[in-house]
mmCIF file of C-alpha atoms in Angstrom:
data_model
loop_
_atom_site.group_PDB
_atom_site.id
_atom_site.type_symbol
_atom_site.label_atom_id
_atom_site.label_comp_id
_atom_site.label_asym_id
_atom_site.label_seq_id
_atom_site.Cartn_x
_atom_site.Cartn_y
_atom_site.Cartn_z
ATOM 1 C CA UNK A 1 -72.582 -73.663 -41.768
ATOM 2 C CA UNK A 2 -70.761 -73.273 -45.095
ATOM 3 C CA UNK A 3 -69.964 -69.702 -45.872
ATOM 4 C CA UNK A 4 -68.140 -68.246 -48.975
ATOM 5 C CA UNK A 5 -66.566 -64.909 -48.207
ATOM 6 C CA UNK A 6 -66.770 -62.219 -51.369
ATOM 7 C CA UNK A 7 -63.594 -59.721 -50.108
ATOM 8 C CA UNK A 8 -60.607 -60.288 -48.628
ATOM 9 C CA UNK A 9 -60.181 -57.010 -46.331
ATOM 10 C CA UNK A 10 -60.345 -56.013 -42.982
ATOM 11 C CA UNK A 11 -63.725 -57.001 -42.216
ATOM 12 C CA UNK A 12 -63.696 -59.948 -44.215
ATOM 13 C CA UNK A 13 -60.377 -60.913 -42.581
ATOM 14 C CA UNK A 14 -61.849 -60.134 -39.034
ATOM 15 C CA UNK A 15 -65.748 -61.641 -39.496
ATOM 16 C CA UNK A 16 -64.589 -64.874 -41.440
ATOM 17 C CA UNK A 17 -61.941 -65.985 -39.027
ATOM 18 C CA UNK A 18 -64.833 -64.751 -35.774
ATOM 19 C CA UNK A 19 -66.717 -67.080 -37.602
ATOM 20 C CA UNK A 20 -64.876 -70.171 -38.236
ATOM 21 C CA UNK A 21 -63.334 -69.976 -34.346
ATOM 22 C CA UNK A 22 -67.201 -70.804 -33.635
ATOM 23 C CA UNK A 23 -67.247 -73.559 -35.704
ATOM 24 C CA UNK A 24 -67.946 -72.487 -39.255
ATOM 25 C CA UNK A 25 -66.523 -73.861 -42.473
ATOM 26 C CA UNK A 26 -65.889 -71.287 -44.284
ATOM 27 C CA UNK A 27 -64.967 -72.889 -48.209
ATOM 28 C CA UNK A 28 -63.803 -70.128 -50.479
ATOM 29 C CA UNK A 29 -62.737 -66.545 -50.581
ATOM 30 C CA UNK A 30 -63.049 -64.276 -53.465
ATOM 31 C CA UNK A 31 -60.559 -60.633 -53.870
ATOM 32 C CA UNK A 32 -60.175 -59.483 -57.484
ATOM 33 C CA UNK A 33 -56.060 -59.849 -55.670
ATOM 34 C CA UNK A 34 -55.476 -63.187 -55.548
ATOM 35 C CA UNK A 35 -52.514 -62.618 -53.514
ATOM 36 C CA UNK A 36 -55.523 -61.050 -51.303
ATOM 37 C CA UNK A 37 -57.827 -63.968 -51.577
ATOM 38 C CA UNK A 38 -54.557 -66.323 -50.596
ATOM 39 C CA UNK A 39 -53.713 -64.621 -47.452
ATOM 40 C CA UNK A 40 -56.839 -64.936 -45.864
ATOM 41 C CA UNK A 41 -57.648 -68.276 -47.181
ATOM 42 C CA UNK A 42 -54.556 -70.303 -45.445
ATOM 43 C CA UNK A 43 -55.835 -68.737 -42.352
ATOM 44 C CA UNK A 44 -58.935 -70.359 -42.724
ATOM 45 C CA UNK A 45 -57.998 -73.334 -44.955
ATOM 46 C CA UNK A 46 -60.525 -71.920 -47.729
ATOM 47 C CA UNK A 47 -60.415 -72.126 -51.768
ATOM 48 C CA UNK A 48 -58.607 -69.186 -52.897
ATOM 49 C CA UNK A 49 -60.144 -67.575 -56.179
ATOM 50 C CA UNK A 50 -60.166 -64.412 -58.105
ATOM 51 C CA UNK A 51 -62.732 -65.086 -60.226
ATOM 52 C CA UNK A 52 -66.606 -65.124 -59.324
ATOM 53 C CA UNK A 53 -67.045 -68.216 -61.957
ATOM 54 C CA UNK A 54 -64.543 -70.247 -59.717
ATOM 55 C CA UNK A 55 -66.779 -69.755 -56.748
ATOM 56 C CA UNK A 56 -68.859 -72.888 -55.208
ATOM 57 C CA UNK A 57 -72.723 -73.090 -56.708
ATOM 58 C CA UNK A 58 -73.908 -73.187 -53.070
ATOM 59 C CA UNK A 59 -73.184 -72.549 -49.703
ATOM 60 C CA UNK A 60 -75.658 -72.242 -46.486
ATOM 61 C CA UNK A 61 -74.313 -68.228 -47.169
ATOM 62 C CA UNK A 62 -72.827 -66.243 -49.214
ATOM 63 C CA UNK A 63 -71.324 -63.096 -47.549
ATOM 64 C CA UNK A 64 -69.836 -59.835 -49.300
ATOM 65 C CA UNK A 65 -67.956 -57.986 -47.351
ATOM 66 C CA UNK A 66 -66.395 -55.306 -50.062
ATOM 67 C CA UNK A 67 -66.157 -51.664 -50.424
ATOM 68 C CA UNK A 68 -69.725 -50.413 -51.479
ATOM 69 C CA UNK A 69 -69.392 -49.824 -54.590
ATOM 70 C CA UNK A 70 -67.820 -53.235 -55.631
ATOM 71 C CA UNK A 71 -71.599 -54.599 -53.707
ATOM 72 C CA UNK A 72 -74.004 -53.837 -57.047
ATOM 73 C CA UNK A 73 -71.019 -54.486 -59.295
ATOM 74 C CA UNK A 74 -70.914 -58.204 -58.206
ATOM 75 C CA UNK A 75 -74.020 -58.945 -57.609
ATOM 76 C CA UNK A 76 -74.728 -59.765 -61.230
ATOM 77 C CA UNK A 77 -72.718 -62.333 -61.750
ATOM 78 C CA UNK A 78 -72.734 -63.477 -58.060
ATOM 79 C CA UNK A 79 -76.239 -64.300 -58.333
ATOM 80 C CA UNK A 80 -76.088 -65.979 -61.907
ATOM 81 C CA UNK A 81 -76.442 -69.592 -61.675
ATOM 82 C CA UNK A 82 -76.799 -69.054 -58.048
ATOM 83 C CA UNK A 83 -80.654 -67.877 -57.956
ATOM 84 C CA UNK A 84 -81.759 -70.112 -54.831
ATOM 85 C CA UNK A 85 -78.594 -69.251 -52.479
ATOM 86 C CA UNK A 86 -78.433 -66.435 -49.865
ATOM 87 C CA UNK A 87 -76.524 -63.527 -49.887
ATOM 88 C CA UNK A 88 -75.541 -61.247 -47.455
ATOM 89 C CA UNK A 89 -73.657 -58.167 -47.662
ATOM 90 C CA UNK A 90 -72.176 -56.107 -44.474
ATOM 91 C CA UNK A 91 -72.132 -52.344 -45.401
ATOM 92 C CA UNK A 92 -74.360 -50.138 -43.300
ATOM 93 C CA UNK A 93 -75.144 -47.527 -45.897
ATOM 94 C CA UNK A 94 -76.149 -49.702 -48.996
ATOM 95 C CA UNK A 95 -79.553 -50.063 -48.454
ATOM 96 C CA UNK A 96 -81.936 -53.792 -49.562
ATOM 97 C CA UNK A 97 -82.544 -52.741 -53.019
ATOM 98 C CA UNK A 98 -79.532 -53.421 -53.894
ATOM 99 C CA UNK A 99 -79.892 -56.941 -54.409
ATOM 100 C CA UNK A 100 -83.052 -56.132 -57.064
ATOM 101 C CA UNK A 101 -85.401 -59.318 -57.470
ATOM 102 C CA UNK A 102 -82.987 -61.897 -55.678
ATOM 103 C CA UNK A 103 -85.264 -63.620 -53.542
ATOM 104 C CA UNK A 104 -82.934 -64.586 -50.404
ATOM 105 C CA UNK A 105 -81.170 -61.774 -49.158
ATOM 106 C CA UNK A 106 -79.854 -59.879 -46.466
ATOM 107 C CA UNK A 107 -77.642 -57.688 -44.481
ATOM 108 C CA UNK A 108 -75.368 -58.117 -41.859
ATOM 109 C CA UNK A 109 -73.867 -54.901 -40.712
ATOM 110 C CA UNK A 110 -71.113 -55.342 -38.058
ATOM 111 C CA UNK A 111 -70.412 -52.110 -36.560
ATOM 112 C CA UNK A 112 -66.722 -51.740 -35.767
ATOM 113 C CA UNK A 113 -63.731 -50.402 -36.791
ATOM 114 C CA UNK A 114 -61.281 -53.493 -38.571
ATOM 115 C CA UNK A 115 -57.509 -53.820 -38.635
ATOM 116 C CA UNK A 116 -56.006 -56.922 -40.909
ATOM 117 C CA UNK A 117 -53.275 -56.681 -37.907
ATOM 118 C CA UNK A 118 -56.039 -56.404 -34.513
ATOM 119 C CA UNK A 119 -57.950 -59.292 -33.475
ATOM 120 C CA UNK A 120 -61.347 -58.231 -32.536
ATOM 121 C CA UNK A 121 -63.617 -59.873 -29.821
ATOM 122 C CA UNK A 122 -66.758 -60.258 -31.887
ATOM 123 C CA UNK A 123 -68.765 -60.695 -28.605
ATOM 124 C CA UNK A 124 -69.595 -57.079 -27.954
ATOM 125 C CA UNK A 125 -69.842 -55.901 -31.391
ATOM 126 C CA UNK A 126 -73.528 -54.570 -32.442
ATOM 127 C CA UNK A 127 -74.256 -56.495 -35.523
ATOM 128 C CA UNK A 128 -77.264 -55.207 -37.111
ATOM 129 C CA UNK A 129 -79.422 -57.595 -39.813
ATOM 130 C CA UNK A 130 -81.928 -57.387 -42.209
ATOM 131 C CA UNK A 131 -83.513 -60.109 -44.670
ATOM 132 C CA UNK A 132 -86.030 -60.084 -47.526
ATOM 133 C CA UNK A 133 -87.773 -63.000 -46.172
ATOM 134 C CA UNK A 134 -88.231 -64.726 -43.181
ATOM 135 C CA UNK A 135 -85.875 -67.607 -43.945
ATOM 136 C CA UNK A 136 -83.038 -64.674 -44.901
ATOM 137 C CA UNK A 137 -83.703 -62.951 -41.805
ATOM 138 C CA UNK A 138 -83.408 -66.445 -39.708
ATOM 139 C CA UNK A 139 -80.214 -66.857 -41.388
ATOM 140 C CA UNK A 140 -78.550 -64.050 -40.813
ATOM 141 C CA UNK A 141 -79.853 -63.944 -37.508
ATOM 142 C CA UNK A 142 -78.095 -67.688 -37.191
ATOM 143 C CA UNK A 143 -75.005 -66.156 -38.492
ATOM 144 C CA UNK A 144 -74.440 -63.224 -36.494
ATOM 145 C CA UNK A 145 -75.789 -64.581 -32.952
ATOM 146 C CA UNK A 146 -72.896 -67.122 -33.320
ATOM 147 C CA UNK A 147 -70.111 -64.500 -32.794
ATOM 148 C CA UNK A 148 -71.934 -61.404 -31.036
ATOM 149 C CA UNK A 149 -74.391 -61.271 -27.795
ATOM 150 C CA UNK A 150 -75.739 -57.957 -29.625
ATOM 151 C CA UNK A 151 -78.279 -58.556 -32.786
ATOM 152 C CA UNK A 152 -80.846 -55.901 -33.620
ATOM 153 C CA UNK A 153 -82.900 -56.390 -36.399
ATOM 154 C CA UNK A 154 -82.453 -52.056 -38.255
ATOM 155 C CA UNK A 155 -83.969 -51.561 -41.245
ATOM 156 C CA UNK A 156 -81.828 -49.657 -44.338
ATOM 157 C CA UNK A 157 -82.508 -46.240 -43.123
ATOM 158 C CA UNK A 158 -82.207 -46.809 -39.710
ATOM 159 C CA UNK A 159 -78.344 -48.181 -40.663
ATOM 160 C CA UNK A 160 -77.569 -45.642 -42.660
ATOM 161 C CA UNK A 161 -77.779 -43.706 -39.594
ATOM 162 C CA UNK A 162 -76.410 -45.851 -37.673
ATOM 163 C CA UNK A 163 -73.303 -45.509 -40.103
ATOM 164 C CA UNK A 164 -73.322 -41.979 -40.427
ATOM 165 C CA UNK A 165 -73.091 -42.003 -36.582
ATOM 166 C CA UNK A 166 -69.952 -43.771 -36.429
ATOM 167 C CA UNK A 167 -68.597 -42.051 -38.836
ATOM 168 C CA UNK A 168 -68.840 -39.028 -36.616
ATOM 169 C CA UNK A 169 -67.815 -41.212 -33.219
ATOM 170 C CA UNK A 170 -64.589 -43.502 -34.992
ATOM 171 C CA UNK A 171 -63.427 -42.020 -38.175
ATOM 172 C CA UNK A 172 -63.790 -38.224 -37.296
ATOM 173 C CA UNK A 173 -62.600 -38.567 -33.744
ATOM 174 C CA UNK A 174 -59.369 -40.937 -35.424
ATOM 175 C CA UNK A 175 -58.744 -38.589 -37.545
ATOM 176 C CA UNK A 176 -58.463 -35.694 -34.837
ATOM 177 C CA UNK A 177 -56.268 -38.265 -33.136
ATOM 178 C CA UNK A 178 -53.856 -38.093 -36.430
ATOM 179 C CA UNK A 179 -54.132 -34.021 -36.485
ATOM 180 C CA UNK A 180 -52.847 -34.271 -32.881
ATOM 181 C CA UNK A 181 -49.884 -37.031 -33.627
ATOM 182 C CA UNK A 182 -49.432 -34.308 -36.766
ATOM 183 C CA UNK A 183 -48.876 -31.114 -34.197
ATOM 184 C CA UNK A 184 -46.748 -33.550 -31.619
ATOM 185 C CA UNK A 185 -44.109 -35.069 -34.199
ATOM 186 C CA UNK A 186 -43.808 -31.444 -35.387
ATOM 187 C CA UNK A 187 -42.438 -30.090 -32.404
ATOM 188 C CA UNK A 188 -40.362 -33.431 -31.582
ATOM 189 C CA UNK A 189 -42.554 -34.888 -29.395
ATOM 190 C CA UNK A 190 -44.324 -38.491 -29.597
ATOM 191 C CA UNK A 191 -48.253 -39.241 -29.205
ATOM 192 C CA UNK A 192 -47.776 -41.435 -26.548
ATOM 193 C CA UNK A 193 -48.649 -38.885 -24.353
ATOM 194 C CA UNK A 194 -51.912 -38.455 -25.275
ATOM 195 C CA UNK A 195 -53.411 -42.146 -24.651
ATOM 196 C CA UNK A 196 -54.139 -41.647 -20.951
ATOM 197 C CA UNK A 197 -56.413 -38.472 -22.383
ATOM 198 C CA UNK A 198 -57.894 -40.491 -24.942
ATOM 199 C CA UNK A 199 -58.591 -43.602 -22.408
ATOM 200 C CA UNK A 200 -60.150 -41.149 -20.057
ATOM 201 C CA UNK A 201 -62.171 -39.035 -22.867
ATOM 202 C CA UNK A 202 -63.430 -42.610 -24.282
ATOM 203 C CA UNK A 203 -64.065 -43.794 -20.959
ATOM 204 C CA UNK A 204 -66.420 -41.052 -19.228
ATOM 205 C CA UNK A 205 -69.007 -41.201 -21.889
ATOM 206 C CA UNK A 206 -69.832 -44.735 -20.797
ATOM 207 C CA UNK A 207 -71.159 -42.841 -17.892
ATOM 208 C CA UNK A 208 -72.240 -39.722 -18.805
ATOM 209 C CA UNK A 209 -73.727 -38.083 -22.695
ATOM 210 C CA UNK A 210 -71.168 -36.670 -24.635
ATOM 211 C CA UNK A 211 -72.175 -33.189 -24.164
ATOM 212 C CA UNK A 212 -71.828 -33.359 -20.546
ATOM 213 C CA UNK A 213 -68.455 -35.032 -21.155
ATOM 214 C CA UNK A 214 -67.394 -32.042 -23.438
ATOM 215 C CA UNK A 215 -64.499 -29.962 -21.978
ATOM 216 C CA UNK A 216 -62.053 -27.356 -23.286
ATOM 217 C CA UNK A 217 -61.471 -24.035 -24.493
ATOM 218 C CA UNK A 218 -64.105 -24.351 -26.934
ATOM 219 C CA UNK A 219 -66.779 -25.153 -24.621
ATOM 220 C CA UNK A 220 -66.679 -21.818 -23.096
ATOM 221 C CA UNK A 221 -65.065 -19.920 -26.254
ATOM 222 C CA UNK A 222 -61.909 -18.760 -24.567
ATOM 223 C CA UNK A 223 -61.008 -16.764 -27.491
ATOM 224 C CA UNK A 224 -57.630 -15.979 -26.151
ATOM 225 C CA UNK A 225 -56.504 -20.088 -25.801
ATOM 226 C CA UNK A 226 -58.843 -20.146 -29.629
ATOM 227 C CA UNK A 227 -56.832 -17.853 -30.844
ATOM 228 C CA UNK A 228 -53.040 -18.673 -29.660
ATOM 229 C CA UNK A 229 -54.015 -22.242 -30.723
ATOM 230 C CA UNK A 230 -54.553 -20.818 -34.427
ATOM 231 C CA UNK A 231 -51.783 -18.757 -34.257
ATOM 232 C CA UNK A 232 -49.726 -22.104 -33.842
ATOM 233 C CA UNK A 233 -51.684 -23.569 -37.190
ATOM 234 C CA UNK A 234 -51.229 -20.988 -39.308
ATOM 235 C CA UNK A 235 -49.079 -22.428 -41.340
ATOM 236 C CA UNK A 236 -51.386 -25.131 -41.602
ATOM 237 C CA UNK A 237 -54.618 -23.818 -43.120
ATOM 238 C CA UNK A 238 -56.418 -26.794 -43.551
ATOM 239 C CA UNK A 239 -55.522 -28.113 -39.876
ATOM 240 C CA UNK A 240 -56.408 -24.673 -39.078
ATOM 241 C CA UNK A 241 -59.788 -24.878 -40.266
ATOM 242 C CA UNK A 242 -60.922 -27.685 -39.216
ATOM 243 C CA UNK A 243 -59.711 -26.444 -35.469
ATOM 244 C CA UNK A 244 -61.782 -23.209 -35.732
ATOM 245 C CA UNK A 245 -65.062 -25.510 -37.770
ATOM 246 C CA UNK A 246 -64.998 -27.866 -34.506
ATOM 247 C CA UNK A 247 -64.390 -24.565 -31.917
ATOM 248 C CA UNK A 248 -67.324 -23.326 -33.228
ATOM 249 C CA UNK A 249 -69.492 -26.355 -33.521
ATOM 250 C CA UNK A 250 -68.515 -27.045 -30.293
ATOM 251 C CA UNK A 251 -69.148 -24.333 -28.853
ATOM 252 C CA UNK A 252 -72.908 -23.915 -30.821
ATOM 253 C CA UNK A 253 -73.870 -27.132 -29.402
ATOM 254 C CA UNK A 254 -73.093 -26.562 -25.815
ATOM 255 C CA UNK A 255 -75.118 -23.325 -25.515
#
């Protein structure tokens, strides 16, 4: 197929080049950076382009993959001129209606955490679609199944929840993962020493639900470890409070 990518980030970066390694073409690339739009378009011998107008007329897709709020300000003048092309954008919490009247349109939601720098093996990623028609859901069906062995058709309420999910399951637990780097490098001592932990943690609740995974002080409210642990953060009330938010969730939702 011919795809035009709108976005020049980490997905965009990760999805386009998944996609042309299974045979794609993909023609142009769109940042409002150029610089942006340049970078990934050597890597995939594309048109470079900041603006919309320099875009190709038609492709087999067109595929945003921007921040969510750049998604409705596009759009617009995405779609003008353009009123018989598809378009597909890959957020899981902007829901259909974004794309008002356009008749071919769809979403396809690749759930995964990007990195410019990582390579990701598309092949186990759950990409989740969702078309206005039956020719846009074929499509990005087409699209998807090309890179990743897991395609569930979800509708825009059931990703939102999907997304707010992984919000709670990547960029909460990564963040704890900084908080701990945080405590380490303050007493001289390097993260690296946590990875075996975090292989393990990650690797039990393949096997078990992540209640029954749950260990610790919390689980059991020790307040005496609780409360030498906050004594350590008190110089650090907002690291502080979100130890003693999460003791106490924790601890509710094992009882």
């Amino acid at each position: 197929m011919d795809i035009v990518f709108i976005g020049a980030g980490r997905l965009a970066t990760q999805f386009a080049q998944a996609l042309r390694r299974q045979g794609h073409s993909i023609s142009a690339v769109y940042s409002r950076t150029l610089a942006h739009a340049e970078v990934l378009a050597r890597l995939l011998g594309a048109l470079a382009t900041d603006s919309v107008d320099g875009l190709p007329r038609q492709a087999d897709a067109f595929i945003l993959a921007v921040k969510d709020a750049a998604i409705a300000e596009l759009l617009p003048q995405l779609c003008k001129g353009r009123e018989g092309q598809a378009f597909f954008h890959t957020s899981g919490s902007v829901p259909m209606s974004v794309f008002g009247g356009h008749e071919n349109c769809g979403v396809i939601y690749p759930m995964q955490t990007f990195s410019k720098e990582r390579m990701v093996d598309f092949s186990n990623v759950p990409i989740f679609i969702e078309g206005s028609n039956e020719r846009a859901c074929q499509l990005a069906a087409d699209i998807a199944l090309t890179v990743s062995s897991h395609v569930e058709s979800r509708n825009s309420e059931e990703r939102r929840i999907l997304h707010l999910a992984a919000v709670f399951a990547c960029n909460f637990a990564n963040h704890c993962y900084a908080l701990s780097a945080k405590v380490l490098e303050q007493a001289g001592m390097s993260f690296d020493v946590m990875l075996p932990l975090i292989d393990e943690t990650a690797a039990k609740v393949h096997d078990m639900p992540p209640r029954d995974a749950q260990t610790g002080p919390a689980v059991r409210y020790d307040e005496g470890v609780i409360e030498a642990h906050l004594k350590l953060l008190q110089d650090d009330p907002v690291t502080y409070d979100v130890y003693k938010c999460l003791s106490q969730s924790i601890y509710s939702h094992n009882r």
